[in-house]
Tab-separated table of C-alpha atoms and ligand atoms in Angstrom:
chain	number	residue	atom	x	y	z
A	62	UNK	CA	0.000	0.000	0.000
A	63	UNK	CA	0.821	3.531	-0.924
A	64	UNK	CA	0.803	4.707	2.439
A	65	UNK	CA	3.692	2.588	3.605
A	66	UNK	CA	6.438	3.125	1.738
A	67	UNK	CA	8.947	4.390	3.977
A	68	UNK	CA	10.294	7.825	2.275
A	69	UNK	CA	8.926	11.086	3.530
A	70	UNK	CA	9.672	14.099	1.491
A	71	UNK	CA	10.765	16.803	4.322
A	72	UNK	CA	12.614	15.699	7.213
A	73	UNK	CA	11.718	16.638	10.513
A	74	UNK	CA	13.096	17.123	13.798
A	75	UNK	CA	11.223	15.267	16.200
A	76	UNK	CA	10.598	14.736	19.445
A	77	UNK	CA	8.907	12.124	21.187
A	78	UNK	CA	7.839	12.450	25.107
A	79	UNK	CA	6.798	9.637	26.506
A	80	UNK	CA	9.098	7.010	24.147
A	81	UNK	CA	8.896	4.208	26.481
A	82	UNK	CA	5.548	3.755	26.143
A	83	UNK	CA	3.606	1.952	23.680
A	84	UNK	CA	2.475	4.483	21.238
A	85	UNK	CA	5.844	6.396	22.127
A	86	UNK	CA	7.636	3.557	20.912
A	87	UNK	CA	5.532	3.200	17.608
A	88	UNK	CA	6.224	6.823	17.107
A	89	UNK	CA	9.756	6.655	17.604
A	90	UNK	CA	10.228	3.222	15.284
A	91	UNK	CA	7.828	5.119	12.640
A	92	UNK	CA	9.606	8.262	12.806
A	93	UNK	CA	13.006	6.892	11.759
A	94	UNK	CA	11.685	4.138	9.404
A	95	UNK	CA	10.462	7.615	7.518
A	96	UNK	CA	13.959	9.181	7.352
A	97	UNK	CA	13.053	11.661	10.216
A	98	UNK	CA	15.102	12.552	13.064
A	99	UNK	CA	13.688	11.552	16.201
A	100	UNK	CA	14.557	10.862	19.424
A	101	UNK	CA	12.282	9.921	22.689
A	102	UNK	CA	12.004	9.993	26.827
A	103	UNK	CA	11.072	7.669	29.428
A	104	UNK	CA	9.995	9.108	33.185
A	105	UNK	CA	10.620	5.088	34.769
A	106	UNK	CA	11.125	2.623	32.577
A	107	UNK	CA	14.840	3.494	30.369
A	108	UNK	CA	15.134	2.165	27.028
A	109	UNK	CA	18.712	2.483	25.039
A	110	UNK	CA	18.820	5.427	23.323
A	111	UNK	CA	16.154	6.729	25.653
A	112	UNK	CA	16.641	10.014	27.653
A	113	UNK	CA	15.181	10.796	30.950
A	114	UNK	CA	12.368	13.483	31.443
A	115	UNK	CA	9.791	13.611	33.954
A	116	UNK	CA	7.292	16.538	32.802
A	117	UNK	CA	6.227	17.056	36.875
A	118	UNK	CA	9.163	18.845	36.738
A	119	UNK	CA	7.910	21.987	35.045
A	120	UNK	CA	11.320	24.059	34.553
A	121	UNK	CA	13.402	21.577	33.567
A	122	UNK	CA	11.513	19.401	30.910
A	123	UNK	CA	10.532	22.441	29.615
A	124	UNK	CA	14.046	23.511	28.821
A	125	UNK	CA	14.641	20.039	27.905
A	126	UNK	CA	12.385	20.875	25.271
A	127	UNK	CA	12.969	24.235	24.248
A	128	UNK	CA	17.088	23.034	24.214
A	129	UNK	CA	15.779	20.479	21.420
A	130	UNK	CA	14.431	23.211	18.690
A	131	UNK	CA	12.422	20.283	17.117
A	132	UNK	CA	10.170	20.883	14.562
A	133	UNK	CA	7.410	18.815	16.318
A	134	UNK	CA	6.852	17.457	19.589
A	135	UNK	CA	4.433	14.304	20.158
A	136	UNK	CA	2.707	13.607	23.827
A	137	UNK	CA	2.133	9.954	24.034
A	138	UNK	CA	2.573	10.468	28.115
A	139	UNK	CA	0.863	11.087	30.563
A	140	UNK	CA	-1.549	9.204	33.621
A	141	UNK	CA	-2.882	6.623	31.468
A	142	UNK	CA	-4.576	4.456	33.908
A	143	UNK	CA	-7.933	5.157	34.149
A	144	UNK	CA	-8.994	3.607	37.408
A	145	UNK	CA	-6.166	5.388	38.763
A	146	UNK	CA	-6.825	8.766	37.942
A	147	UNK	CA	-10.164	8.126	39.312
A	148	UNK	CA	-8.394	7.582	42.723
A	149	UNK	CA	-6.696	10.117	42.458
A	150	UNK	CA	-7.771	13.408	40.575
A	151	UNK	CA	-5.110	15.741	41.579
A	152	UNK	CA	-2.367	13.225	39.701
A	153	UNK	CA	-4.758	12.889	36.543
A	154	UNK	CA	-5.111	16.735	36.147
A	155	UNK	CA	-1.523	17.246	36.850
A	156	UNK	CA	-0.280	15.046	34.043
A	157	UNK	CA	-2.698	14.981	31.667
A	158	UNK	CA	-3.367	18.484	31.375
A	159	UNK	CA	-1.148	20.675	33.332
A	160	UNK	CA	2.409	18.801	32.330
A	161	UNK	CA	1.722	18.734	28.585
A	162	UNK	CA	0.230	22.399	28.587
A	163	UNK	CA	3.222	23.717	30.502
A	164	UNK	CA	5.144	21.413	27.293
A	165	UNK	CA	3.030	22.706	24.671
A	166	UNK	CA	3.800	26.180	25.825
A	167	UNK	CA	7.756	25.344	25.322
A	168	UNK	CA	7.095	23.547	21.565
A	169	UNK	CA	5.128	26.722	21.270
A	170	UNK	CA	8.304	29.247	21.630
A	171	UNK	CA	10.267	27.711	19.773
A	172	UNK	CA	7.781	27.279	16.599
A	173	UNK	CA	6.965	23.218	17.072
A	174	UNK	CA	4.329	21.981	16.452
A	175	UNK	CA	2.579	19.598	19.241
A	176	UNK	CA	0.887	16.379	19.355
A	177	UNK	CA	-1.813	15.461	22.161
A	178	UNK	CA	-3.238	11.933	22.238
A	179	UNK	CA	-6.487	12.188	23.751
A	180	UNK	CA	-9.052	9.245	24.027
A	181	UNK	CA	-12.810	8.134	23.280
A	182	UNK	CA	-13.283	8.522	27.100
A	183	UNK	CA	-14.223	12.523	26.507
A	184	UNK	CA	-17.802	10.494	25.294
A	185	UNK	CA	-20.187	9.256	27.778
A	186	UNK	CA	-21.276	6.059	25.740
A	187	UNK	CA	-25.128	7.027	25.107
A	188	UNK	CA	-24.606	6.616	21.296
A	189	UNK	CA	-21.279	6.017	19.644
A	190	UNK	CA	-19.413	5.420	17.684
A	191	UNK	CA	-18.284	8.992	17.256
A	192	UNK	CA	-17.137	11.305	15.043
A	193	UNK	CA	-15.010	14.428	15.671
A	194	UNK	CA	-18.303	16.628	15.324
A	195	UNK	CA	-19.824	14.866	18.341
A	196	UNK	CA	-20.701	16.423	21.475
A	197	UNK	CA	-17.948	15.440	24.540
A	198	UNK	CA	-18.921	14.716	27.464
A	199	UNK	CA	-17.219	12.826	29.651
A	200	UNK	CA	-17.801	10.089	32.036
A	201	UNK	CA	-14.333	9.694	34.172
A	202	UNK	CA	-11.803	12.056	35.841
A	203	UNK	CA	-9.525	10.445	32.926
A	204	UNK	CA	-12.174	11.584	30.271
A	205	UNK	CA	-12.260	14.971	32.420
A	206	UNK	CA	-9.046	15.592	32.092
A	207	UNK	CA	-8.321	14.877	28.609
A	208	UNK	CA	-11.248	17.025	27.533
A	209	UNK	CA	-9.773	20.020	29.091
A	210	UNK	CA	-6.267	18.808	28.215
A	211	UNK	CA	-7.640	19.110	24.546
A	212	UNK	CA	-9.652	22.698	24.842
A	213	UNK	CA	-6.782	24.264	27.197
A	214	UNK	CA	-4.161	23.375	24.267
A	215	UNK	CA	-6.375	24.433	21.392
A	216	UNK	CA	-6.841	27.806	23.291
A	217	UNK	CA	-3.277	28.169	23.605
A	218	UNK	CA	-1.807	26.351	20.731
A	219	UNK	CA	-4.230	27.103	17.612
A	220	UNK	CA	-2.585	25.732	14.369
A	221	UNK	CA	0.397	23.939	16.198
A	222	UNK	CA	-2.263	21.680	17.538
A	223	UNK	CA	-2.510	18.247	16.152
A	224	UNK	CA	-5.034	16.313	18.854
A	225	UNK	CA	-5.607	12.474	17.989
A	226	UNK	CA	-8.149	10.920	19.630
A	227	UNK	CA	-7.942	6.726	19.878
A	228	UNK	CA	-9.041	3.980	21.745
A	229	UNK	CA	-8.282	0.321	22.969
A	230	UNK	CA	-4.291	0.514	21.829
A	231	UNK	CA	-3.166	-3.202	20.959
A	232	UNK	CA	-0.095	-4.160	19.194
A	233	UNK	CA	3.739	-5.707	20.249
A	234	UNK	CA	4.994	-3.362	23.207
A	235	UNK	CA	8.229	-2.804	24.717
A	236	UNK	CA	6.791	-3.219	28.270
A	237	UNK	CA	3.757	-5.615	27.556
A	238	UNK	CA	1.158	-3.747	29.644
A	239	UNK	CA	-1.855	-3.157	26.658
A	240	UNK	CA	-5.002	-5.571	27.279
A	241	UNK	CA	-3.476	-7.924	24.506
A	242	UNK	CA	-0.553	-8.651	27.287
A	243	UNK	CA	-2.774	-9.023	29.975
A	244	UNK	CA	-5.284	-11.387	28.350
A	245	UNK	CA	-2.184	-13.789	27.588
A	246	UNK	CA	-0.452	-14.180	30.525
A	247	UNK	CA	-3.833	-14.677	32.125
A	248	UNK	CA	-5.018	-17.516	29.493
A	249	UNK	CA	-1.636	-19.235	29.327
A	250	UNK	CA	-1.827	-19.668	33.683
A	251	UNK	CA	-5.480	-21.622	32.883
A	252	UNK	CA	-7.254	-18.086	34.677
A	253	UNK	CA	-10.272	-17.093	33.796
A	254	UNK	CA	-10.467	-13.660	32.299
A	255	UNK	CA	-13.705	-11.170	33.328
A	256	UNK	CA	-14.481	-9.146	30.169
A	257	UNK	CA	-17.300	-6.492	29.830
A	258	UNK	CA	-19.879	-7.502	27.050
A	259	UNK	CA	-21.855	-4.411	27.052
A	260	UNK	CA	-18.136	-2.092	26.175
A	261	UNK	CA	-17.878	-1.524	22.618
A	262	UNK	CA	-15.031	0.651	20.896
A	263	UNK	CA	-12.796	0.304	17.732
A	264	UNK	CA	-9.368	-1.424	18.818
A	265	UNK	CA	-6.541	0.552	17.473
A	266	UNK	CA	-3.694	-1.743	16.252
A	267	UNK	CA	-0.455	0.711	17.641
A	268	UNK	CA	1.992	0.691	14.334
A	269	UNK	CA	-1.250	2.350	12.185
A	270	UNK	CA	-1.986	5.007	14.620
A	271	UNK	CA	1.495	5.594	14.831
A	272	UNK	CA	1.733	5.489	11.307
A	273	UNK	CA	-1.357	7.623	10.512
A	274	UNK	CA	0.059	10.479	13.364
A	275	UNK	CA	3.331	10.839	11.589
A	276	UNK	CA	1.198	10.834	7.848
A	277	UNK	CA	-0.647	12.930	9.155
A	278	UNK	CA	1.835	15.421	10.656
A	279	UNK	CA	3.785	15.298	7.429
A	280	UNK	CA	0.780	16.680	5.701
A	281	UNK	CA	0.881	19.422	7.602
A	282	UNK	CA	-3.040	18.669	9.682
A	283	UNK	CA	-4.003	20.392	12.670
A	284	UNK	CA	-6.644	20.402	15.048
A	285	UNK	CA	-9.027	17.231	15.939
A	286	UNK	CA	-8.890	14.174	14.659
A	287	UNK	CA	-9.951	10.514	15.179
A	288	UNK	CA	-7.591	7.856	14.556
A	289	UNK	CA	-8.784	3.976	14.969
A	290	UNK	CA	-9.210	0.618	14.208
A	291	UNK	CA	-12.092	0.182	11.587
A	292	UNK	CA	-13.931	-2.597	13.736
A	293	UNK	CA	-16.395	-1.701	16.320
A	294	UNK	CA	-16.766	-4.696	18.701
A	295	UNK	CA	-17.297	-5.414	22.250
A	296	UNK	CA	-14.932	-6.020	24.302
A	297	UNK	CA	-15.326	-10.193	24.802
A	298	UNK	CA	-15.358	-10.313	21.052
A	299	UNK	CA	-12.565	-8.528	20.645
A	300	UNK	CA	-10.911	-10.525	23.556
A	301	UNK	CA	-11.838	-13.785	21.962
A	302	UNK	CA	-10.269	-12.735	18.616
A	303	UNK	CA	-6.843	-12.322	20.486
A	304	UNK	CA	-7.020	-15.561	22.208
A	305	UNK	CA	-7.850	-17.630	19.117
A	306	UNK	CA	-4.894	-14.722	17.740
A	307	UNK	CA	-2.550	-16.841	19.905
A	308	UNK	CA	-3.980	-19.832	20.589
A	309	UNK	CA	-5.078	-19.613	23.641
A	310	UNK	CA	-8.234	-21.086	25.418
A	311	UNK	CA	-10.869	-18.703	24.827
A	312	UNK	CA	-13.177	-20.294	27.043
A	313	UNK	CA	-11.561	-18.882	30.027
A	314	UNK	CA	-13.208	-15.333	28.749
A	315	UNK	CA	-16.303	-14.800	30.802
A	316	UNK	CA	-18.568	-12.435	29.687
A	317	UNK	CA	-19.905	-10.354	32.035
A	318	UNK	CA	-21.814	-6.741	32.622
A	319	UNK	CA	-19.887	-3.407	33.261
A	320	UNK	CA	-21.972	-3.013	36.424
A	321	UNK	CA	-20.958	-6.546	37.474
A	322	UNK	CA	-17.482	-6.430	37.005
A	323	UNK	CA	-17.112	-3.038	39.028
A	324	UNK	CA	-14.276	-1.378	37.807
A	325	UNK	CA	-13.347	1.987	39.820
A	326	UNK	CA	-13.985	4.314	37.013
A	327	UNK	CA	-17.279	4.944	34.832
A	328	UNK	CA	-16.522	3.530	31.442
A	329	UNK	CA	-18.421	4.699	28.422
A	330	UNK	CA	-20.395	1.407	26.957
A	331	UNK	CA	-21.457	2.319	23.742
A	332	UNK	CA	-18.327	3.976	22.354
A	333	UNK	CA	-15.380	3.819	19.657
A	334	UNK	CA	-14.504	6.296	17.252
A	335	UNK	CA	-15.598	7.026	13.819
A	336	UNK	CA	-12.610	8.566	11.457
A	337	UNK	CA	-14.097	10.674	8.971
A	338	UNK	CA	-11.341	12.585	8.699
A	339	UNK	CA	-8.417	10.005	8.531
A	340	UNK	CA	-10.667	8.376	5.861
A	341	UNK	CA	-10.492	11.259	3.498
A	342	UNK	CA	-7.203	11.755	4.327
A	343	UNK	CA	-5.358	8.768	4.683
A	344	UNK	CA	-7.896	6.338	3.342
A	345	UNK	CA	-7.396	2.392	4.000
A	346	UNK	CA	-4.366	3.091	6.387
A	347	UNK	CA	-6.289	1.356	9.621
A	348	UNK	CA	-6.302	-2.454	8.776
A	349	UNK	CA	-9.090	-4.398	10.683
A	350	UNK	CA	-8.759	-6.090	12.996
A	351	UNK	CA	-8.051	-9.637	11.366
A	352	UNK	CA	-5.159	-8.556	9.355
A	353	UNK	CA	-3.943	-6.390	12.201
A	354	UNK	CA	-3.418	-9.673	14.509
A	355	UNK	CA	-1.442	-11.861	11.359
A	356	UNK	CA	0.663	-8.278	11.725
A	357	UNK	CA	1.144	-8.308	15.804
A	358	UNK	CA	2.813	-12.259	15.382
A	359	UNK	CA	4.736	-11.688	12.493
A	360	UNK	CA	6.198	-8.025	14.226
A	361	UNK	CA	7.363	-10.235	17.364
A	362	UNK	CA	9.650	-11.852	15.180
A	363	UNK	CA	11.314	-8.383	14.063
A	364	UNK	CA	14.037	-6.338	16.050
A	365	UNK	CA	12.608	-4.370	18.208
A	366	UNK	CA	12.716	-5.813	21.471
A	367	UNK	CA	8.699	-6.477	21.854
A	368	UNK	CA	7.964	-8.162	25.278
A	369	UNK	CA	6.603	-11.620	23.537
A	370	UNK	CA	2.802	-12.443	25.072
A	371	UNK	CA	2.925	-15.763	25.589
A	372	UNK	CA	6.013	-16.047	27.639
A	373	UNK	CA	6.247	-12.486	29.304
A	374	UNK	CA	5.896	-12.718	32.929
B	602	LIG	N1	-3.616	2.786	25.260
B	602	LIG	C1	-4.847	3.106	24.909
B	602	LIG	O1	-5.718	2.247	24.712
B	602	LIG	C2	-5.215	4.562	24.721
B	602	LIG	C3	-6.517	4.887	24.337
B	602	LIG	C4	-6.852	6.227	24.175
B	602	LIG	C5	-5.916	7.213	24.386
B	602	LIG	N2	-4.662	6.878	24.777
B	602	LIG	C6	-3.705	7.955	25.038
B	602	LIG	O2	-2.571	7.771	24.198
B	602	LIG	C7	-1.382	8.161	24.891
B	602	LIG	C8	-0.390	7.030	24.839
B	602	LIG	O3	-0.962	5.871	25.438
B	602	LIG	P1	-0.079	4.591	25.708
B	602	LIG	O4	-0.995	3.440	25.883
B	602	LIG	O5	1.023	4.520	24.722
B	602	LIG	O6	0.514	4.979	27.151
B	602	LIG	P2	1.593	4.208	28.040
B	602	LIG	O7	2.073	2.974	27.366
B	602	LIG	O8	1.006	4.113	29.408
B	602	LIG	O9	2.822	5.229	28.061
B	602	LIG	C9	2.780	6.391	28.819
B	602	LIG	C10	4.107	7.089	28.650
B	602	LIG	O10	4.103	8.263	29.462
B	602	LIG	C11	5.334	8.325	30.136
B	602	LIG	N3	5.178	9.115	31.346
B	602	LIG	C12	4.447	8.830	32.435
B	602	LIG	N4	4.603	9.788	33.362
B	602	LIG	C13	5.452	10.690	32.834
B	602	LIG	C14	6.028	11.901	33.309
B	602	LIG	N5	5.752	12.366	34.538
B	602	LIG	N6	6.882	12.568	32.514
B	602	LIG	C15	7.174	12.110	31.264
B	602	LIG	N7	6.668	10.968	30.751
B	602	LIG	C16	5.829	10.279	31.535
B	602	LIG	C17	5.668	6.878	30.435
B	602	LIG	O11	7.039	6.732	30.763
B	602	LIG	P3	7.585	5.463	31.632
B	602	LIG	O12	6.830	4.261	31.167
B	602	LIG	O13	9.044	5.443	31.297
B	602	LIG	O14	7.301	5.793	33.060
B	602	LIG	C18	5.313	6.258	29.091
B	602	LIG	O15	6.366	6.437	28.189
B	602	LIG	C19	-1.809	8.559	26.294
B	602	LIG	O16	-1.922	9.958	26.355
B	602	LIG	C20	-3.180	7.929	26.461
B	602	LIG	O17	-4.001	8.667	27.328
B	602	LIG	C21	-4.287	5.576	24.939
């Protein structure tokens, strides 16, 4: 496909914050398979090559960043747990809105461009999927705080915006945390894995995001967008598709009801994202969700030093 080749006609400068994490490190591997300069932080978890940055400390990243004179600047970072920032609000305010504002603000004087990654959590469920024209209104302190995350940056950032809204990340990981990871190890120890039947969403396989953010960057797009998987599933199905993915038992999946399983934070049930916009520009780049999990085995036979799910511990 077009859309893959790996030559991009201007180089940038890039810089990603947040490079240990998943999409971080789909950035960062996209980024330099398209002949751009890039290079990436990790707060706790050091990868080689890696630099370390914690964006709670307001002066110094932000100098970090200024010191870089990148062209762009991605996000990936942040509080990404959303039970967690439901426990505790102060922490999911801090780093999801405050610490990228206060790095937007650097990108900002020195003329780079930023990238927020925001989430299908800003929705409260009543009626997705959604579209980038749909009302927000969020369910969580997670959703909460990505919502203002996204108006506080437009406000301040106008055109040097790019936000990218996506939803249930999947793919080969450095640190083997996504859902993908966590189904495995529990199938392969004979568990049995709760799922919600009544969450639906469109799983976003990591390398296309990744891919579509840098396309999309390249083509010089600001503001909103949506950027996921083209299959809107629950969340059994989809967890039943990566069992039989790796051959694992996908009886252990129980299905059971958002209300049963009890999880700390509110979860939007009828969700995902529609991608009007990546459609028109970028059309076909999100593969569904079949070919995407042929993709995940063959990538854990690459370099790239992907946590493998059915021996990671
Ligand atoms: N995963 C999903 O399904 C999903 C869905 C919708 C939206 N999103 C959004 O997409 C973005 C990327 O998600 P992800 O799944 O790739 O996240 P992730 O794997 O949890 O990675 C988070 C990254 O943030 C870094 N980080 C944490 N605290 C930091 C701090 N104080 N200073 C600097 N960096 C810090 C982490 O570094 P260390 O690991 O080194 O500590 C890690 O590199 C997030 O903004 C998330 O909200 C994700």
């Amino acid at each position: 496909m077009s859309h893959r080749s790996t030559a991009a006609a201007v180089r940038m400068r890039a810089v990603v914050i947040g490079g240990s994490g998943q999409l971080g490190g789909w950035l960062l591997r996209v980024l330099a398979e398209r002949n751009h300069d890039a290079w990436g932080t990790f707060a706790t978890t050091a990868f080689p090559g890696l630099v370390p940055l914690d964006a709670a400390n307001q002066a110094a990243s932000a100098a970090w960043v200024r010191d870089q004179k990148a062209d762009v600047v991605f996000y990936p970072a942040g509080f990404t747990w959303v039970d967690g920032c439901e426990r505790d609000p102060g922490k999911a305010r801090a780093a999801n809105v405050e610490q990228p504002l206060n790095l937007a603000r650097a990108a900002a004087e020195v003329g780079a461009r930023f990238v927020y990654f925001s989430t299908d959590y800003v929705f409260d469920g009543h009626n997705g999927p959604y579209a980038e024209s749909a009302e927000p209104r969020p369910l969580s302190i997670y959703g909460q705080a990505k919502l203002e995350a996204e108006q506080v940056l437009a406000e301040t950032l106008g055109d040097l915006l790019l936000i990218a809204r996506t939803t249930w990340v999947y793919g080969p990981e450095r640190q083997g945390k996504n859902f993908a990871y966590q189904l495995a190890k529990t199938l392969r120890e004979g568990r049995a894995l709760p799922c919600p039947s009544d969450q639906v969403s469109t799983p976003s396989y990591g390398p296309d995001v990744a891919q579509a953010i840098v396309r999309l960057i390249e083509q010089g797009r600001s503001g909103l967008i949506h950027v996921a998987g083209p299959d809107l599933i629950d969340r059994v199905t989809f967890a039943r598709s990566l069992a039989e993915a790796f051959g694992l038992n996908s009886q252990l999946i129980q299905a059971k009801t958002t209300a049963e399983l009890g999880q700390g934070a509110p979860r939007p049930l009828n969700s995902g994202l529609l991608t009007p916009r990546l459609d028109a520009w970028l059309p076909g780049l999100m593969r569904p969700l079949s070919e995407c999990l042929l993709d995940f085995q063959l990538k854990l036979d690459e370099p790239g030093g992907w946590v493998r799910p059915l021996t990671a511990t």
